[in-house]
Short mmCIF file of C-alpha atoms in Angstrom, two decimals:
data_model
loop_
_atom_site.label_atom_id
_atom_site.label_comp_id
_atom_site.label_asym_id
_atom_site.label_seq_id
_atom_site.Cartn_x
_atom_site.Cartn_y
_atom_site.Cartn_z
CA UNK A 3 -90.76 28.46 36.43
CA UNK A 4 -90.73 28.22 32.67
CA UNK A 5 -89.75 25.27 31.02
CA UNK A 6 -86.03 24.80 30.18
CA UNK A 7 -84.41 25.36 26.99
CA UNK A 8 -81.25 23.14 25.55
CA UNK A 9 -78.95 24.71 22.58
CA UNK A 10 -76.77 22.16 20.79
CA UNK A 11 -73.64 24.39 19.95
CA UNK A 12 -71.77 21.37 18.19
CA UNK A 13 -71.63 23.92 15.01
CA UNK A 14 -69.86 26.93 16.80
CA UNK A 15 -66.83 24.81 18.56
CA UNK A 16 -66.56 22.72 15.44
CA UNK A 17 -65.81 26.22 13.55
CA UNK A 18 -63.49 27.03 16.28
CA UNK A 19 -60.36 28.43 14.37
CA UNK A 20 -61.22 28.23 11.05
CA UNK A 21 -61.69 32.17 10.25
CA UNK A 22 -64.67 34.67 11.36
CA UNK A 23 -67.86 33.29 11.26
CA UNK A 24 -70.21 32.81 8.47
CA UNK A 25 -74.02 32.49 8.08
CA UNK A 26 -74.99 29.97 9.91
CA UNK A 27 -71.89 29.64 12.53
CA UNK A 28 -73.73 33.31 13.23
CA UNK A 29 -77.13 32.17 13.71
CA UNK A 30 -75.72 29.34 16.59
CA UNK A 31 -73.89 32.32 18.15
CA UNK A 32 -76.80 34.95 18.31
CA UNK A 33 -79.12 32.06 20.18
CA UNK A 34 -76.33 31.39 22.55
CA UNK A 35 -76.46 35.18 23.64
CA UNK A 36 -80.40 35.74 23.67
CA UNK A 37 -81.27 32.82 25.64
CA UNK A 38 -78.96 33.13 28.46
CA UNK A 39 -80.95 36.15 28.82
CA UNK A 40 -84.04 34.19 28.54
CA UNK A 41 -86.26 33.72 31.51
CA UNK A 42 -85.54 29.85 31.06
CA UNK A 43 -82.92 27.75 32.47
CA UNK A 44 -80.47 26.79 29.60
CA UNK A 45 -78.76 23.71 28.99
CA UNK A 46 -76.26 23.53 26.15
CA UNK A 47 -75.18 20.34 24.50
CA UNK A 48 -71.85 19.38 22.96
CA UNK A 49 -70.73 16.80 20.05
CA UNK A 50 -67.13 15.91 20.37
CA UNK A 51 -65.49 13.08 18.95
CA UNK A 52 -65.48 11.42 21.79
CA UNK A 53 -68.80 11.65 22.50
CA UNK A 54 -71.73 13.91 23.78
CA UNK A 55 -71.01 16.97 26.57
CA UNK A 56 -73.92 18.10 28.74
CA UNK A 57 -74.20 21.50 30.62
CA UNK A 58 -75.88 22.81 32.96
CA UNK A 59 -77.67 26.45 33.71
CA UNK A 60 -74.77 27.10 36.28
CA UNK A 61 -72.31 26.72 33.65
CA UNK A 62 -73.59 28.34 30.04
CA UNK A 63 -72.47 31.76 30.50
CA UNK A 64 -68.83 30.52 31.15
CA UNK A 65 -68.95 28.06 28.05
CA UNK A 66 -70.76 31.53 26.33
CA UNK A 67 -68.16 33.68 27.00
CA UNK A 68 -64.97 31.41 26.61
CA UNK A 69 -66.84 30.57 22.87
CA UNK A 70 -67.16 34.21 22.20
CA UNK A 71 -63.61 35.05 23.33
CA UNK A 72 -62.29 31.96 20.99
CA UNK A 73 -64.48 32.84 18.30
CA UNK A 74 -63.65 36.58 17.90
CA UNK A 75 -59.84 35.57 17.90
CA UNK A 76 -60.62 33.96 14.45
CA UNK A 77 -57.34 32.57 13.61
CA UNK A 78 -57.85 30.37 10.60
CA UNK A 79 -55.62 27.50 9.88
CA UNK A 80 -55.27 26.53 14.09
CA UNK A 81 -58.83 25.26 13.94
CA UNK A 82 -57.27 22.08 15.48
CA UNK A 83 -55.74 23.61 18.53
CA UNK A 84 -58.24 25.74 18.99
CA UNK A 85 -61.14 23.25 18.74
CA UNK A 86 -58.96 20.77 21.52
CA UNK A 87 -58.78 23.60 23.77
CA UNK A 88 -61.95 24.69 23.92
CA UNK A 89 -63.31 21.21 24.44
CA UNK A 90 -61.02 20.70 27.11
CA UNK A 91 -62.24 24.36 28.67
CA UNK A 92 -65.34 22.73 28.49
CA UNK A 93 -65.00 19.25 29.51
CA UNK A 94 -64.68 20.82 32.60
CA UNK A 95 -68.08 22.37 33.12
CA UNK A 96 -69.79 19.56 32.02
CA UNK A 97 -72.60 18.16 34.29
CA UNK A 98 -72.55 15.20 32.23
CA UNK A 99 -70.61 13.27 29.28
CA UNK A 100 -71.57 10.08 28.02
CA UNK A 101 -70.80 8.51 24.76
CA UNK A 102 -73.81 8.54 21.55
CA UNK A 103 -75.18 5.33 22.20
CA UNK A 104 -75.99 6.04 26.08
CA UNK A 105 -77.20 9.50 25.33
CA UNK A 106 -80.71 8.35 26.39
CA UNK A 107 -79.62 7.66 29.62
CA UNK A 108 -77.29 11.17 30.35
CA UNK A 109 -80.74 12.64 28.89
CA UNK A 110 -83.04 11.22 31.55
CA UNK A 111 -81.09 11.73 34.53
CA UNK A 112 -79.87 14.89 34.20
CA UNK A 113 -82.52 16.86 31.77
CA UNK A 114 -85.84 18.19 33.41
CA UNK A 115 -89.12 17.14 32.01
CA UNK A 116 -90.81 19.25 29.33
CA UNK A 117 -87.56 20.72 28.14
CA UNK A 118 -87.14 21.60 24.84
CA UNK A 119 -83.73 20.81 22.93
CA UNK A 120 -82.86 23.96 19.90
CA UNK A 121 -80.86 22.88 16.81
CA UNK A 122 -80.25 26.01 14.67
CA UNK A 123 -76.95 24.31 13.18
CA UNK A 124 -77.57 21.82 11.22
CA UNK A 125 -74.80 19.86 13.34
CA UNK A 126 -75.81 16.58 15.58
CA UNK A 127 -78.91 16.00 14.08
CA UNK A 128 -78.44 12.36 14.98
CA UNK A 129 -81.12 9.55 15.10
CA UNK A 130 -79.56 8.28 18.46
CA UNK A 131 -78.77 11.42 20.28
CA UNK A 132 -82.42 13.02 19.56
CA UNK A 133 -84.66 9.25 20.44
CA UNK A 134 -82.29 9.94 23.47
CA UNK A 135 -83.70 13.56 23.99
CA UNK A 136 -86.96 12.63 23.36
CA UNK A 137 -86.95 9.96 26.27
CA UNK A 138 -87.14 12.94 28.36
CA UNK A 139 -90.87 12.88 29.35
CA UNK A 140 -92.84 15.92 27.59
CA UNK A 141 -90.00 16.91 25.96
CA UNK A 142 -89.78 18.60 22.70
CA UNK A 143 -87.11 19.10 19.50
CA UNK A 144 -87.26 22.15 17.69
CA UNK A 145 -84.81 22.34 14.65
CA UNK A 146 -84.42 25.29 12.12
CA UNK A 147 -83.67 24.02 8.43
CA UNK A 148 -81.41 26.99 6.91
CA UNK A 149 -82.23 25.63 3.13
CA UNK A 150 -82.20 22.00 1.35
CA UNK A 151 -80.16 22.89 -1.42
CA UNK A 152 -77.52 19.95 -0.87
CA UNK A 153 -81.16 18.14 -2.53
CA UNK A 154 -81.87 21.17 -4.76
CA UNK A 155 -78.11 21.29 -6.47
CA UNK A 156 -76.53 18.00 -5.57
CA UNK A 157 -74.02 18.67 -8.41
CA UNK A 158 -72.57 21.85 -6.07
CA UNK A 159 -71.94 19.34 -3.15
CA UNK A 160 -69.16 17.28 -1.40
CA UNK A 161 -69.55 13.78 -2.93
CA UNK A 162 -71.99 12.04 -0.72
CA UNK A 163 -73.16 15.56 0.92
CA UNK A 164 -76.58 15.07 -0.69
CA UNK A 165 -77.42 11.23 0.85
CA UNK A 166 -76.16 13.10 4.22
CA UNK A 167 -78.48 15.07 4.32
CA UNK A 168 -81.78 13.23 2.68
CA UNK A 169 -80.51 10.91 6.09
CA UNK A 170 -80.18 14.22 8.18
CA UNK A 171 -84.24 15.41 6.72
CA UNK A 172 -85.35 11.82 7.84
CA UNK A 173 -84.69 12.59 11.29
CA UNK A 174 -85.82 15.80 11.51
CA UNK A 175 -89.20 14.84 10.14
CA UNK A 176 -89.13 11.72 12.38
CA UNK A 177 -88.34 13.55 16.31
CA UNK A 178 -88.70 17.38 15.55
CA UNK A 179 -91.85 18.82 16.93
CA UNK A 180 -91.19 22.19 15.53
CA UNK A 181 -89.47 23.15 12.21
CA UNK A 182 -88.25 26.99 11.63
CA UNK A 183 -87.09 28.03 8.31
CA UNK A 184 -85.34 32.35 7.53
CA UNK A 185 -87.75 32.31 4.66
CA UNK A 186 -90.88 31.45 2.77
CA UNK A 187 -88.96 30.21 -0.27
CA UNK A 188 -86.60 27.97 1.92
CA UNK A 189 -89.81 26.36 3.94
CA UNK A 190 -91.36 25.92 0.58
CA UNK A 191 -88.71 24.27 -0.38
CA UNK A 192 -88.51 21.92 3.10
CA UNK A 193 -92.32 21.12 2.04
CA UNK A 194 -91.49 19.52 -1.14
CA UNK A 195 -88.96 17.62 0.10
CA UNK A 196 -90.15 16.58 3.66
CA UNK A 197 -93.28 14.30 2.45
CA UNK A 198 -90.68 12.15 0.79
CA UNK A 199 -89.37 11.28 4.37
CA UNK A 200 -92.93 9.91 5.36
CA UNK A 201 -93.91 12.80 7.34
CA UNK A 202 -94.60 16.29 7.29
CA UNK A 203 -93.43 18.45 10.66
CA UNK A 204 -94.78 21.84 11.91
CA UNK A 205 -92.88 24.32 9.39
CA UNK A 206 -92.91 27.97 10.52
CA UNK A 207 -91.32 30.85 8.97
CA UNK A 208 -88.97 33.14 10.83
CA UNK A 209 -86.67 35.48 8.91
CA UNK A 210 -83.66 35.99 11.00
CA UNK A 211 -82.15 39.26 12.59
CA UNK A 212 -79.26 41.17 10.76
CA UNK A 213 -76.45 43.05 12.90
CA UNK A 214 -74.22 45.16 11.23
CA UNK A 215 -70.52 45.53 12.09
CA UNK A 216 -69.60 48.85 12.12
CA UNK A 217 -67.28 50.18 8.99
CA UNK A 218 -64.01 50.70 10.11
CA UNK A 219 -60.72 51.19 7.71
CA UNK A 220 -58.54 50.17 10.26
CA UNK A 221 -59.37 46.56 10.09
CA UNK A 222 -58.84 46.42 6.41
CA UNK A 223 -55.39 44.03 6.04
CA UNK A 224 -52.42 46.13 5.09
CA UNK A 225 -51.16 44.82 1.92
CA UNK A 226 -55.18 45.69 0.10
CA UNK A 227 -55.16 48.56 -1.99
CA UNK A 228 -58.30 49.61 -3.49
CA UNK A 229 -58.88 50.79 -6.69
CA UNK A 230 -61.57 53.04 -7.66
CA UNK A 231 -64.00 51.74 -8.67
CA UNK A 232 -64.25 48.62 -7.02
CA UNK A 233 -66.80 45.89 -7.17
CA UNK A 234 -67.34 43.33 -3.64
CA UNK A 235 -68.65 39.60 -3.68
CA UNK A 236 -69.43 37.68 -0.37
CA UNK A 237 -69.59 34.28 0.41
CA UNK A 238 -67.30 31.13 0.53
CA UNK A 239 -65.96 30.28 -3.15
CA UNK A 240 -67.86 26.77 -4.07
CA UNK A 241 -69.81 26.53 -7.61
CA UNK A 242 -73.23 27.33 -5.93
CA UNK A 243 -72.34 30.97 -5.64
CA UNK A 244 -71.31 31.69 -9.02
CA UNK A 245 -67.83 33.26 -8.70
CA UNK A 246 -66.93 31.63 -12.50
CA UNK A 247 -69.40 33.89 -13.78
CA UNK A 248 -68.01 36.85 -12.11
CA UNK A 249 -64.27 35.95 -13.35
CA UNK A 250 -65.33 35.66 -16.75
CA UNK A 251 -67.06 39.12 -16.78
CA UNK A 252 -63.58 40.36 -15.60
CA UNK A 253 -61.95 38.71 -18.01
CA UNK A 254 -63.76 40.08 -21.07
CA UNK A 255 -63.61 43.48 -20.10
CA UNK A 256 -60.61 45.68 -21.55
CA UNK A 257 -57.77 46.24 -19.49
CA UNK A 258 -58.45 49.90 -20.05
CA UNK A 259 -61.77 50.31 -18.19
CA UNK A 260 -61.68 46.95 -15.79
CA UNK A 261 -62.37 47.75 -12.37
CA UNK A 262 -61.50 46.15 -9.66
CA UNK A 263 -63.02 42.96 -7.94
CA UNK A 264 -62.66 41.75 -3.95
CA UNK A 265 -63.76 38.18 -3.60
CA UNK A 266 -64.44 38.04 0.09
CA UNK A 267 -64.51 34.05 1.22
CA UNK A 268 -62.32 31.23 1.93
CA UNK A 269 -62.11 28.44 -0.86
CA UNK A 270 -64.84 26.10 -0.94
CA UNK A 271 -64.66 22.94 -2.21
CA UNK A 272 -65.46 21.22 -6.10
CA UNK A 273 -64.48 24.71 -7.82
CA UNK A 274 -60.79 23.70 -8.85
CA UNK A 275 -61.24 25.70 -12.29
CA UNK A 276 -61.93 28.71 -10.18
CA UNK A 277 -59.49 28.40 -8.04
CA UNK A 278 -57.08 27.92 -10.71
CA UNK A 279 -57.84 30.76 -12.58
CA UNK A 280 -57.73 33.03 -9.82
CA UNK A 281 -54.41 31.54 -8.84
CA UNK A 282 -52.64 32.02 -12.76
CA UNK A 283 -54.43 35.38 -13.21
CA UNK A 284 -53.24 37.37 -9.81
CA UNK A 285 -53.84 41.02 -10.89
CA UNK A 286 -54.67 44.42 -8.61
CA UNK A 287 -58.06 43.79 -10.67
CA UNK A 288 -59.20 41.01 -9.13
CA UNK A 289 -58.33 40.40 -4.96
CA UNK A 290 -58.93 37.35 -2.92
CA UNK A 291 -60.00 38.16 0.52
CA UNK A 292 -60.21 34.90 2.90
CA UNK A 293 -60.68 35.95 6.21
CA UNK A 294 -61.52 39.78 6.92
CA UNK A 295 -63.43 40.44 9.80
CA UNK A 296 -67.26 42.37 10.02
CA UNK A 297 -65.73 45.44 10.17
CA UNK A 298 -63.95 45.82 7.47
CA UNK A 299 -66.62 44.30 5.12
CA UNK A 300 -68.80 46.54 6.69
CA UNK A 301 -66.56 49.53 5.35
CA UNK A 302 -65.63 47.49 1.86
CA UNK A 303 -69.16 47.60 1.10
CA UNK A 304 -70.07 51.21 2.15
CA UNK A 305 -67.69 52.35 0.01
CA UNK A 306 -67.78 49.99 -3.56
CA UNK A 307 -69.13 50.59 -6.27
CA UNK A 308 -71.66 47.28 -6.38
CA UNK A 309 -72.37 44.13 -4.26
CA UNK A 310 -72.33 41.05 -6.58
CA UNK A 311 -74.40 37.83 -5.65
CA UNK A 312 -74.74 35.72 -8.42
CA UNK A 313 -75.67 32.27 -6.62
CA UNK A 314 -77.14 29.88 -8.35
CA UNK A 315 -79.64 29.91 -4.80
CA UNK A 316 -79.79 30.74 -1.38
CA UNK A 317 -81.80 30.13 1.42
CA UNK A 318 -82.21 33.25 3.18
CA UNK A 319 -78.89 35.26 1.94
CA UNK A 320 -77.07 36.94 4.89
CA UNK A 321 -74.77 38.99 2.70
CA UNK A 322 -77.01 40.61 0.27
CA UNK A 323 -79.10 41.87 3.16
CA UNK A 324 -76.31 43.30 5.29
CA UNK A 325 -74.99 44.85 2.19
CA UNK A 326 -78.53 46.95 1.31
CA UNK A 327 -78.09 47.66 4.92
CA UNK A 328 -75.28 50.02 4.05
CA UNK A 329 -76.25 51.33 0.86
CA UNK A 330 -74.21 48.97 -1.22
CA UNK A 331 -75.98 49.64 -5.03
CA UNK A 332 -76.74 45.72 -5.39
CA UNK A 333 -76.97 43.38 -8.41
CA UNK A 334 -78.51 39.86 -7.75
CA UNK A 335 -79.20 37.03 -9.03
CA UNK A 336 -83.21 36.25 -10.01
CA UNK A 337 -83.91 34.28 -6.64
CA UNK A 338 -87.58 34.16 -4.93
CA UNK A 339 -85.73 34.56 -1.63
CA UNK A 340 -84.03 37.53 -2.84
CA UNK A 341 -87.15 39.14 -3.92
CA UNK A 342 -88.54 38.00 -0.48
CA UNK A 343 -86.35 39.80 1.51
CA UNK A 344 -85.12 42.74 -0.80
CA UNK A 345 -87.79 43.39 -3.09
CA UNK A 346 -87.21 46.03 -5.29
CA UNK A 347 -83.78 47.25 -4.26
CA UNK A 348 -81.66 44.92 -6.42
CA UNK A 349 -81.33 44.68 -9.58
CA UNK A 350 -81.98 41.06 -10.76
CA UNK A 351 -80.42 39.81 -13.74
CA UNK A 352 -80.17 35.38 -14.53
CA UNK A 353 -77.18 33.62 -12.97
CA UNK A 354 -76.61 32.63 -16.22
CA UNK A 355 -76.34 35.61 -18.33
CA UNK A 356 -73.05 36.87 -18.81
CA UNK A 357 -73.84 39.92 -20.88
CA UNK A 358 -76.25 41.32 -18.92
CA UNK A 359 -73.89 41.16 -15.80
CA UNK A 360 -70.94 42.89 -17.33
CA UNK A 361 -73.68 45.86 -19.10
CA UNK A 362 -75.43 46.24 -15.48
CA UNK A 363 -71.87 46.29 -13.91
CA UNK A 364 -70.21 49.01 -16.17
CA UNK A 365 -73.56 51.10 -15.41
CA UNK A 366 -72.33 50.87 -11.56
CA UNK A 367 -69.29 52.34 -12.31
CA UNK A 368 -70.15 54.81 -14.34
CA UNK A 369 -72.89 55.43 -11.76
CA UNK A 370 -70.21 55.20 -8.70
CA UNK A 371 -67.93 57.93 -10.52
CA UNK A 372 -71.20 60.29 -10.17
CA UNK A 373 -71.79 59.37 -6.95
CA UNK A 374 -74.59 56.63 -5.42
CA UNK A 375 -76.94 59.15 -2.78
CA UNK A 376 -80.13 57.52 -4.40
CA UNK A 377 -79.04 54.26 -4.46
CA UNK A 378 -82.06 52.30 -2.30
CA UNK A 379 -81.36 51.31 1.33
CA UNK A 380 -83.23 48.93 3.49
CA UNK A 381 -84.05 50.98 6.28
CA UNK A 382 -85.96 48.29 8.00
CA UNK A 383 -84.03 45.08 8.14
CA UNK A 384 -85.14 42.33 9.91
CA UNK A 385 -84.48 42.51 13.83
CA UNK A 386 -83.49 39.56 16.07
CA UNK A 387 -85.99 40.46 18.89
CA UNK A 388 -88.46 40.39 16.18
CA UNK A 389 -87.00 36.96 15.34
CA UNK A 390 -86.81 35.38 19.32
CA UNK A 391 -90.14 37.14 20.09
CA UNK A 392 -91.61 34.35 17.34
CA UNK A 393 -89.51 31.44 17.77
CA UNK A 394 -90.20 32.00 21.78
CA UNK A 395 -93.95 32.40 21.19
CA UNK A 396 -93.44 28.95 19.24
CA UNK A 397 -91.82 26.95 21.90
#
């Protein structure tokens, strides 16, 4: 029999009721559902306040599918009743529990040799718990790094978020065995930084699979009214995605011939200018949208005018991907990841230039009003079996 896998899914019940999932709260949740179809006996390993939940292969696909059901319900702003409930579903199903500091000994008796533990969430990467894991005899720690930009663009983070996670790049150099990052600008990245730790791990590339929700109108909220044309921005409002830029484009353009923006993202955190200007200029022209689900992105963006994605940087970009997927005419910024994975169907203008944005925007709408049918699609998007087909050929 094939060596067994673990998952940590500390990331996906941590999310638990805080709104449909984003990038990386995906990424967790696609793993979960390929390896339990996986010819290996999966473990799955919790993080709880209380301390450290172990389960067995008899158990994942009930933890899987009670996750899924809690996940899809979204509900954002119960995240607390939620979370406790799901830990308590799971509590139950444990094979093990044991607080941090005996992890070592949970790991030993109840983990087979040779099995490797996955971290794809950038949650529990803990000095203790992984020495614990790698106790196991011949086992093995493979961790995917989504980006280091809390050390690229400290200024866009949480105070103290960038010491975190110089800690959190310590320990992944120190017990990881494997290191997988979505994209060749995102491991180059993890190579400049990693040396600084002491030591340099296996890096591999492995861009990661894109599933499309399909469009449907119904699932738009009821109280949205679109305006043609109408302009769409993804991603969670915080200063590294650039929505200040975006405002003041609005701004400057005459009432006359302003179209209409959709901000699609929950607030963020050290962007109180943004979120104060959104909240004293509430206009039809430019909509906050926390918490729609797939679908109705899905149809917001197969129907706008332009996808706007002015970050400042990425490390793989989810959103810009899924919206080439439909057709979406796109204007990025000038990242190497974006040319990585999009090549030439953007159009890239500098994060910082204001007057280039608004003159490539007004050509979208004038464009939209004619109709987009040669606007470039990606036709081939990354798959996920193309993604586990690698990472499994890896481990």
């Amino acid at each position: 029999m094939a060596n067994a896998l673990c998952l940590d899914i500390t990331r996906t019940v941590s999310r638990l009721g805080r709104g449909h999932a984003t990038g990386i709260d995906r990424v967790e949740q696609a793993y979960l559902t390929h390896l339990l179809s996986a010819p290996r006996p999966l473990f799955l390993l919790l993080r709880t306040d209380w301390g450290l939940i172990l389960f067995g292969p008899e158990n994942a696909t009930a933890v899987h599918d009670y996750l899924a059901e809690a996940t899809s319900a979204g509900s954002s702003g119960k995240g607390r009743a939620i979370k406790a409930r799901a830990e308590a579903f799971v509590r139950r199903k444990a094979v093990a529990r044991a607080p941090r500091f005996l992890a070592r000994h949970m790991f030993r008796r109840h983990v087979p040799p040779g099995t490797t533990l996955l971290n794809v969430g950038h949650a529990n990467l803990d000095r203790t718990v992984l020495a614990g894991w790698r106790s196991v005899p011949s086992s093995r720690v493979a961790v995917m790094l989504h980006d280091t930009i809390p050390l690229d663009f400290p200024d866009f983070q949480r105070k103290g978020s960038a010491a975190r996670f110089a800690q959190t790049l310590s320990v992944i150099a120190r017990f990881a065995d494997c290191v997988l990052t979505p994209s060749k600008a995102a491991g180059a990245a993890a190579r400049r930084w990693f040396p600084i730790t002491g030591n340099l791990p296996e890096i591999h590339v492995a861009p990661l699979g894109i599933d499309i929700a399909k469009p449907d109108q119904s699932a738009l909220p009821s109280d949205l009214t679109l305006k043609q044309p109408y302009f769409v921005t993804v991603g969670t409002i915080e200063p590294r995605k650039n929505h200040a830029l975006l405002l003041k484009v609005w701004r400057d353009f005459p009432t006359k011939m302003r179209p209409q923006l959709l901000i699609i993202g929950r607030r963020g955190w050290r962007n109180e200018r943004v979120f104060n200007a959104l909240d004293q200029g509430k206009s039809d022209d430019i909509v906050e949208c926390a918490d729609l689900c797939d679908s109705a992105v899905s149809y917001l963006l197969t129907h706008c005018a332009g996808a706007l994605f002015p970050s400042f940087a990425e490390g793989y970009g989810l959103a810009p991907i899924e919206a080439a997927c439909l057709g979406a005419p796109l204007i990025c910024a000038d990242l190497a990841v974006t040319r990585e994975t999009l090549g030439n169907i953007p159009v890239y203008v500098d994060p910082s230039d204001v007057y280039l944005w608004r003159q490539n925007i007004i050509r979208l709408a004038a464009k939209n009003r004619a109709g987009r049918d040669s606007w470039r699609v990606l036709k081939a998007p990354p798959t996920w079996e193309a993604h586990f087909n690698q990472v499994m050929s890896l481990l």
